[in-house]
Coordinates of C-alpha atoms (C1' of nucleotides) in Angstrom, one line a residue:
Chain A
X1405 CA -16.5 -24.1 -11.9
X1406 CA -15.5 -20.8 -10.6
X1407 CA -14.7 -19.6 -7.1
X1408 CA -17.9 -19.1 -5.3
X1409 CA -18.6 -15.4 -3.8
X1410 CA -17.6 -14.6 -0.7
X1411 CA -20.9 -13.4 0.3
X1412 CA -24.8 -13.6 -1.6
X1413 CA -24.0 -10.8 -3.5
X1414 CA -28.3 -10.3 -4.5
X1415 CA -28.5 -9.5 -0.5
X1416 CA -25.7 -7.3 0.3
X1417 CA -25.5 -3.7 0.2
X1418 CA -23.1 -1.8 -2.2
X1419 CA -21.5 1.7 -2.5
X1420 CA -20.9 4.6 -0.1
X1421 CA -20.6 4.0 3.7
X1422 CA -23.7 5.7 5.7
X1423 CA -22.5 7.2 9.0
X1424 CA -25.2 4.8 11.1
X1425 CA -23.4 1.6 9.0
X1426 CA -20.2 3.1 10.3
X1427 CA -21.4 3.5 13.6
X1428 CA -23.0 0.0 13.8
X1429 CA -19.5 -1.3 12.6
X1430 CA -17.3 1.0 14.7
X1431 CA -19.7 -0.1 18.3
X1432 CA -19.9 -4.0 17.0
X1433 CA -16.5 -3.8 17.1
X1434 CA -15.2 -2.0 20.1
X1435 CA -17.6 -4.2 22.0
X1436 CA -16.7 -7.5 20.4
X1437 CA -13.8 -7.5 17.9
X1438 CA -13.6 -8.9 14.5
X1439 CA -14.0 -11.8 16.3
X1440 CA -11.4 -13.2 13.6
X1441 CA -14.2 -13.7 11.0
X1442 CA -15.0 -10.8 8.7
X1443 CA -17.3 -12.8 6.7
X1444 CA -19.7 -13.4 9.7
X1445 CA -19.2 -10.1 11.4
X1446 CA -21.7 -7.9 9.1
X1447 CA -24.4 -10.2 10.0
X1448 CA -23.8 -10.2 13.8
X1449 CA -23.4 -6.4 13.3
X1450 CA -26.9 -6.6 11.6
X1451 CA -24.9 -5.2 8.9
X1452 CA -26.0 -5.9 4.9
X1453 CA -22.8 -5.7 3.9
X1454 CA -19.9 -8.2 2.4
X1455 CA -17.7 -9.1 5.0
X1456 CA -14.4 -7.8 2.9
X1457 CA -16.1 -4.5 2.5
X1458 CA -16.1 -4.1 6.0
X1459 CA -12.8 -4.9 6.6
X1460 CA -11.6 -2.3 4.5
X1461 CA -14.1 0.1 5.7
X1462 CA -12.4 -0.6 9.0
X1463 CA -9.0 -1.1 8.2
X1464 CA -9.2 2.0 5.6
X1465 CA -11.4 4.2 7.9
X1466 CA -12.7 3.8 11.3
X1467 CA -9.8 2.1 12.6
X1468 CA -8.4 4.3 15.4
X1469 CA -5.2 6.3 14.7
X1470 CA -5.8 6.8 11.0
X1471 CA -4.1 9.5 9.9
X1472 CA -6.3 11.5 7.3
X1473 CA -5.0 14.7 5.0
X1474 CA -1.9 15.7 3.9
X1475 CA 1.2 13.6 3.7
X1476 CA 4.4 15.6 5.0
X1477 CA 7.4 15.9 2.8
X1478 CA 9.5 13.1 5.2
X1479 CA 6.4 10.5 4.5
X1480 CA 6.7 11.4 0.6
X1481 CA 10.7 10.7 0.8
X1482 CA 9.8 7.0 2.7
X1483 CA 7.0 6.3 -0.2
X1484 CA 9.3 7.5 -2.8
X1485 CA 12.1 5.1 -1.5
X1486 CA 10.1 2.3 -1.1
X1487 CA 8.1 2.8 -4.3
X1488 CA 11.6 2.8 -5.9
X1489 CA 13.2 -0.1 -4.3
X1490 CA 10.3 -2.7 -4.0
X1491 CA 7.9 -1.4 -6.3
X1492 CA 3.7 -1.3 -5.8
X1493 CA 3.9 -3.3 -2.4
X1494 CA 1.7 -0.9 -0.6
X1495 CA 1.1 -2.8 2.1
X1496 CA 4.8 -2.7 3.0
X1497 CA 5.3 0.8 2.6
X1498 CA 2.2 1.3 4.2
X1499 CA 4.1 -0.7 7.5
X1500 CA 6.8 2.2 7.5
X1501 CA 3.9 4.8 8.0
X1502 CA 2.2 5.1 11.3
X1503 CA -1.5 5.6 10.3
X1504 CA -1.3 5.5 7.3
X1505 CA -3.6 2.9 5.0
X1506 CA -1.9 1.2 2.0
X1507 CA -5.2 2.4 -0.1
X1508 CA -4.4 5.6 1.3
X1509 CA -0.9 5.5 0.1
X1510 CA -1.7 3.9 -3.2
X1511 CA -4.4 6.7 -3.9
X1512 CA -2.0 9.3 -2.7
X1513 CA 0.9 8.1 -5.0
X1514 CA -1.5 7.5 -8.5
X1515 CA -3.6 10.7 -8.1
X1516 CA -0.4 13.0 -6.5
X1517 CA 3.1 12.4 -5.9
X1518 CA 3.6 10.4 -9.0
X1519 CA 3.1 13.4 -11.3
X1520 CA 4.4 15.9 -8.7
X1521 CA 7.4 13.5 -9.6
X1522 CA 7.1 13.4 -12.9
X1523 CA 5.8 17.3 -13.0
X1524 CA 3.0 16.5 -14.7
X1525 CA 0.7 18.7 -12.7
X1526 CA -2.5 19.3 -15.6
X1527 CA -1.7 23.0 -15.9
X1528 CA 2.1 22.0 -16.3
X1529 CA 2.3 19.6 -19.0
X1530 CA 6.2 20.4 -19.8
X1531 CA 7.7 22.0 -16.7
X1532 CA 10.8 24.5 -17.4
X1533 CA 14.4 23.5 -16.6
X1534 CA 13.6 26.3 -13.0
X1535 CA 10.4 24.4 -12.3
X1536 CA 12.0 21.2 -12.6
X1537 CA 14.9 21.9 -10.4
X1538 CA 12.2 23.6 -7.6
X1539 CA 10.7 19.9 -7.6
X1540 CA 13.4 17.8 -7.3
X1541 CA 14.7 20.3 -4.1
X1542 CA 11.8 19.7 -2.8
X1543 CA 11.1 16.1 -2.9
X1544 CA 15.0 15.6 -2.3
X1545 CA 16.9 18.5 -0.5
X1546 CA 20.0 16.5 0.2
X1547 CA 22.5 16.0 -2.5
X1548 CA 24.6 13.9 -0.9
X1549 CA 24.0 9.7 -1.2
X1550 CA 23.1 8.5 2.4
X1551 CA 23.2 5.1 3.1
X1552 CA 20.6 2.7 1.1
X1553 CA 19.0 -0.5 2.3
X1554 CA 20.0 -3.5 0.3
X1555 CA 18.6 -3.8 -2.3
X1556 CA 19.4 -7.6 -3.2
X1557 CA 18.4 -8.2 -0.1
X1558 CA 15.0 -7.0 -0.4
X1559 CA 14.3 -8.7 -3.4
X1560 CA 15.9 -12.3 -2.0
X1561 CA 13.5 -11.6 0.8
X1562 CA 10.7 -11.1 -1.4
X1563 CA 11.5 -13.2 -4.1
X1564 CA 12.9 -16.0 -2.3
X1565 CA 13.7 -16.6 1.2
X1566 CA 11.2 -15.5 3.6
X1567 CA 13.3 -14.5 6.7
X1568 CA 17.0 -14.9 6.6
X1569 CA 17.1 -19.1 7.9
X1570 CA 17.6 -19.7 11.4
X1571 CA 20.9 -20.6 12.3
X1572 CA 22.9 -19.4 10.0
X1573 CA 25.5 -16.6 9.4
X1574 CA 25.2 -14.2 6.8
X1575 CA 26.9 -11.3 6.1
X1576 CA 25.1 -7.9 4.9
X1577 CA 26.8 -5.1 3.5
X1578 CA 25.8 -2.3 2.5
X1579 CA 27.0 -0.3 -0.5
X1580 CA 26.5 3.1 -1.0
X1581 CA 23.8 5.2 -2.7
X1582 CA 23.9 6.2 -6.4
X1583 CA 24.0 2.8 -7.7
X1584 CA 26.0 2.3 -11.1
X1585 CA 28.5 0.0 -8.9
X1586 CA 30.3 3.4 -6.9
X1587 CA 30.3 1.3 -4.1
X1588 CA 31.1 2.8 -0.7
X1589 CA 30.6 0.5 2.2
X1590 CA 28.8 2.3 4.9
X1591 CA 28.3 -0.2 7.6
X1592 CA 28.3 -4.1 7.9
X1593 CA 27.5 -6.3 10.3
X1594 CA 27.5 -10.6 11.3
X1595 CA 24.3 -12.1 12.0
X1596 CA 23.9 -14.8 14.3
X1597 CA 20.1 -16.2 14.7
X1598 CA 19.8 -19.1 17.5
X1599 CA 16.2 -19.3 17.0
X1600 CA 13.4 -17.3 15.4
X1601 CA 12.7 -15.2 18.7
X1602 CA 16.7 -13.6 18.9
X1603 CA 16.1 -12.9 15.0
X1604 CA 13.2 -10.9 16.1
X1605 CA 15.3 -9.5 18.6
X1606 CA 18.0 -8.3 16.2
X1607 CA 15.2 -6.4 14.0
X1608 CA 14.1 -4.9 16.7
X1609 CA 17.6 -4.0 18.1
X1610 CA 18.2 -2.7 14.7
X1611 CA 15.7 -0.4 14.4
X1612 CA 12.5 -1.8 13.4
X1613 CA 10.5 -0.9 16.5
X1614 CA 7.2 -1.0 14.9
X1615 CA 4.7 -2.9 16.7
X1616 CA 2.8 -4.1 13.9
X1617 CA 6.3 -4.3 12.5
X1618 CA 7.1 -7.1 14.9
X1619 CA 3.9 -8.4 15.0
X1620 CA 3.8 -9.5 11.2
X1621 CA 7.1 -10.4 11.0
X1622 CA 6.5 -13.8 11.9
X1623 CA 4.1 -13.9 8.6
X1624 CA 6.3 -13.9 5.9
X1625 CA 8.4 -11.8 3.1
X1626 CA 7.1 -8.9 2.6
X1627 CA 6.7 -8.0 6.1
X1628 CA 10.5 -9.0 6.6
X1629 CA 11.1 -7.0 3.6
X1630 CA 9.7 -3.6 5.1
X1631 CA 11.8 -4.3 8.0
X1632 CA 14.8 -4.7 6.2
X1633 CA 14.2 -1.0 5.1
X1634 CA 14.3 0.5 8.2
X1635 CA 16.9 -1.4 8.9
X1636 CA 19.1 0.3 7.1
X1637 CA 17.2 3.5 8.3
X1638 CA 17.5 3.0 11.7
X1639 CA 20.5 4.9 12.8
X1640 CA 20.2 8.0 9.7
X1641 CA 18.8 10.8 11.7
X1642 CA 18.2 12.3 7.9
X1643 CA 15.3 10.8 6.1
X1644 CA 16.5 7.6 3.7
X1645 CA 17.4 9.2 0.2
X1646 CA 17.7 5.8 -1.6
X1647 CA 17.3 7.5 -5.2
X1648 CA 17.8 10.5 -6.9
X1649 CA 14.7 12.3 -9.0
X1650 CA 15.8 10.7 -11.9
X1651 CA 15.9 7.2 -11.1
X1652 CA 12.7 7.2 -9.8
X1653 CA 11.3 9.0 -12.5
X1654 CA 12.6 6.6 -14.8
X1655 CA 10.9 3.5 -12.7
X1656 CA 7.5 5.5 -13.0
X1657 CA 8.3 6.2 -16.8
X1658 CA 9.3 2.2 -17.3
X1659 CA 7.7 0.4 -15.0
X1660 CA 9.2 -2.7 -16.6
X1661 CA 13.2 -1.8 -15.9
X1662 CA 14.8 -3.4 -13.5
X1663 CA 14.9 -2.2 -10.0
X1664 CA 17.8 -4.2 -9.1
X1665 CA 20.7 -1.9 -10.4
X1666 CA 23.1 -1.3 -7.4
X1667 CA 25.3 -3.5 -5.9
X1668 CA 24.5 -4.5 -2.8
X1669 CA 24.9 -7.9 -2.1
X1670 CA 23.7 -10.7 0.1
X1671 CA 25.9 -13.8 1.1
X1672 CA 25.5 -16.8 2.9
Chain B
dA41 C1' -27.0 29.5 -13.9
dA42 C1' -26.2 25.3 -16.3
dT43 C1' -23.2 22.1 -18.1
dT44 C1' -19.0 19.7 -18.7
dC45 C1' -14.6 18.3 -17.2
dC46 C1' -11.3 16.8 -13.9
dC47 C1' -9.5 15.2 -9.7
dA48 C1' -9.3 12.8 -5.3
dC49 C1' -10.7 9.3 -2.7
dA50 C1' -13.7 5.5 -1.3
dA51 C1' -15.0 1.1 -2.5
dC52 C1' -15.2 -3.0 -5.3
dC53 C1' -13.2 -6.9 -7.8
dG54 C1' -10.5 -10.7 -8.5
dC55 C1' -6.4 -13.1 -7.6
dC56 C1' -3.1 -15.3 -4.4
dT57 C1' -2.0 -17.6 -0.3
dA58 C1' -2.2 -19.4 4.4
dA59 C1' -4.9 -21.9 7.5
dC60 C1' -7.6 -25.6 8.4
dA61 C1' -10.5 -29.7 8.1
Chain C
dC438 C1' -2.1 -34.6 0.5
dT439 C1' -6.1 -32.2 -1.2
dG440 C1' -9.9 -29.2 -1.3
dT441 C1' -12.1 -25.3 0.8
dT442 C1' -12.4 -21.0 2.9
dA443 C1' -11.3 -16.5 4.5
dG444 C1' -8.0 -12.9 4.8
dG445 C1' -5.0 -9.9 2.4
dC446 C1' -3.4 -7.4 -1.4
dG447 C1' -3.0 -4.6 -5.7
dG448 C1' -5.4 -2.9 -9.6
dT449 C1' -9.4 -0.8 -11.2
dT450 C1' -13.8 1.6 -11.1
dG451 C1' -17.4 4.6 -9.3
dT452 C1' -18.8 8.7 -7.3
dG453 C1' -19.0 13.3 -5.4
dG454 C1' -17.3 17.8 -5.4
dG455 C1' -15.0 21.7 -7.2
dA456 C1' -13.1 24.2 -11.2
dA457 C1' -13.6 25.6 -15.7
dT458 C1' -16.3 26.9 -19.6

DNA sequence: AATTCCCACAACCGCCTAACA
DNA sequence: CTGTTAGGCGGTTGTGGGAAT
């Protein structure tokens, strides 16, 4: 027996958004909420819609303070970092960009910044050694290693531990950019949690200001995994440059190599 | 002017997981 | 503890519009 449909599938409308179906969605909910229940909502709305496909016509769309068109160079550096360190968790890198939708950003890195990467615009197949050069100076102006987030840590937190366990000490440091093992200790720093509310204090104190940020912190990994990203961004007043051109380029080229070549390092 | 091709983006699908009874 | 349900996520597909032929 399969999983039964979240919604009668013969009775629900498909495709392309009207603009009354928006507005009916958009006045439902500024008058009443989501109500917490998406899959009753289209019907109170007097919607014939599935109840996911309205949450992501809202979340994607409607929502106030979406951002629409083009991403700015500083957005592309954040994506690019992420993308880099944690791979296709859009959601998380969508959490580092005010505004912006993780559909967005996953439509925006398949369709664009991936071959801008990779310079593999259609009319520029094989880019010249000049072209090439142009693109990584624009993508990465800096050429000097600024501080990364840990790494490790990211993936324990994503892999493994969900937030860093209450009540206990741990020490993070951080190694320098480049990876290869040319560490370069940049900043470190004892953590102390007495209970789950001073660890949100210390993410917030160290940076993460977000309030969604904070908000969905209390749900788990990945969340805490975004934040341990700005973490390490908090205090650079230069965008994060966790990776040069090539690196990346390599983790689009291979998506199977391993992201976890530096050496930072997480102890208990 | 008509047709084909390509690209960008919106939307859907199916899986995973947390919450709850 | 177990089964069910809804929300959330990432991958994939569909569609419309513009460019190229």
């Amino acid at each position: 027996m399969g999983r039964a449909p979240c919604c009668d599938k013969a009775n629900v409308k498909k495709g392309p958004w009207s603009s009354e179906e928006d507005t009916k969605l958009k006045e439902f909910i500024d008058k009443f909420g989501t109500g917490g229940n998406w899959i009753a909502l289209p019907h109170k709305a007097g919607l014939k819609r599935c109840g996911k496909s309205c949450r992501l016509r809202w979340l994607n769309y409607l929502r106030p303070n979406i951002k629409h068109g083009e991403f700015s160079d500083e957005e592309d550096r954040v994506i690019c970092s992420l993308f880099a360190a944690i791979g296709s968790r859009w959601s998380i890198i969508a959490a580092q960009l005010p505004g912006r939708t993780d559909n967005d950003i996953k439509n925006y890195w398949n369709t664009k910044l991936k071959k801008k990467l990779l310079g593999t615009a259609p009319s520029q197949k094989k880019p010249n050694q000049h072209q090439h050069q142009q693109q990584q100076q624009l993508f990465f102006p800096s050429t000097s290693p600024l501080p990364s987030f840990p790494q490790d840590l990211l993936s324990s937190l994503l892999l493994q531990a969900p937030l860093p366990p209450v009540s206990e000490q741990y020490q993070i440091s951080f190694g320098g950019g480049g990876g290869g093992g040319n560490e370069q200790s940049c900043s470190s720093s004892e953590i102390s949690y007495g209970n789950k509310d001073q660890q949100l204090d210390h993410y917030e104190h160290m940076g993460f200001n977000d309030n969604s940020y904070i908000t969905t912190l209390y749900g788990g990994s990945a969340t805490a995994a975004a934040g341990a990203g700005s973490l390490a961004w908090g205090s650079s007043e230069l965008a994060p440059l966790e990776y040069d051109y090539e690196e990346i380029k390599q983790l689009i080229s291979n998506p199977s190599s391993n992201y976890n070549n530096t050496s930072y390092y997480f102890c208990g």
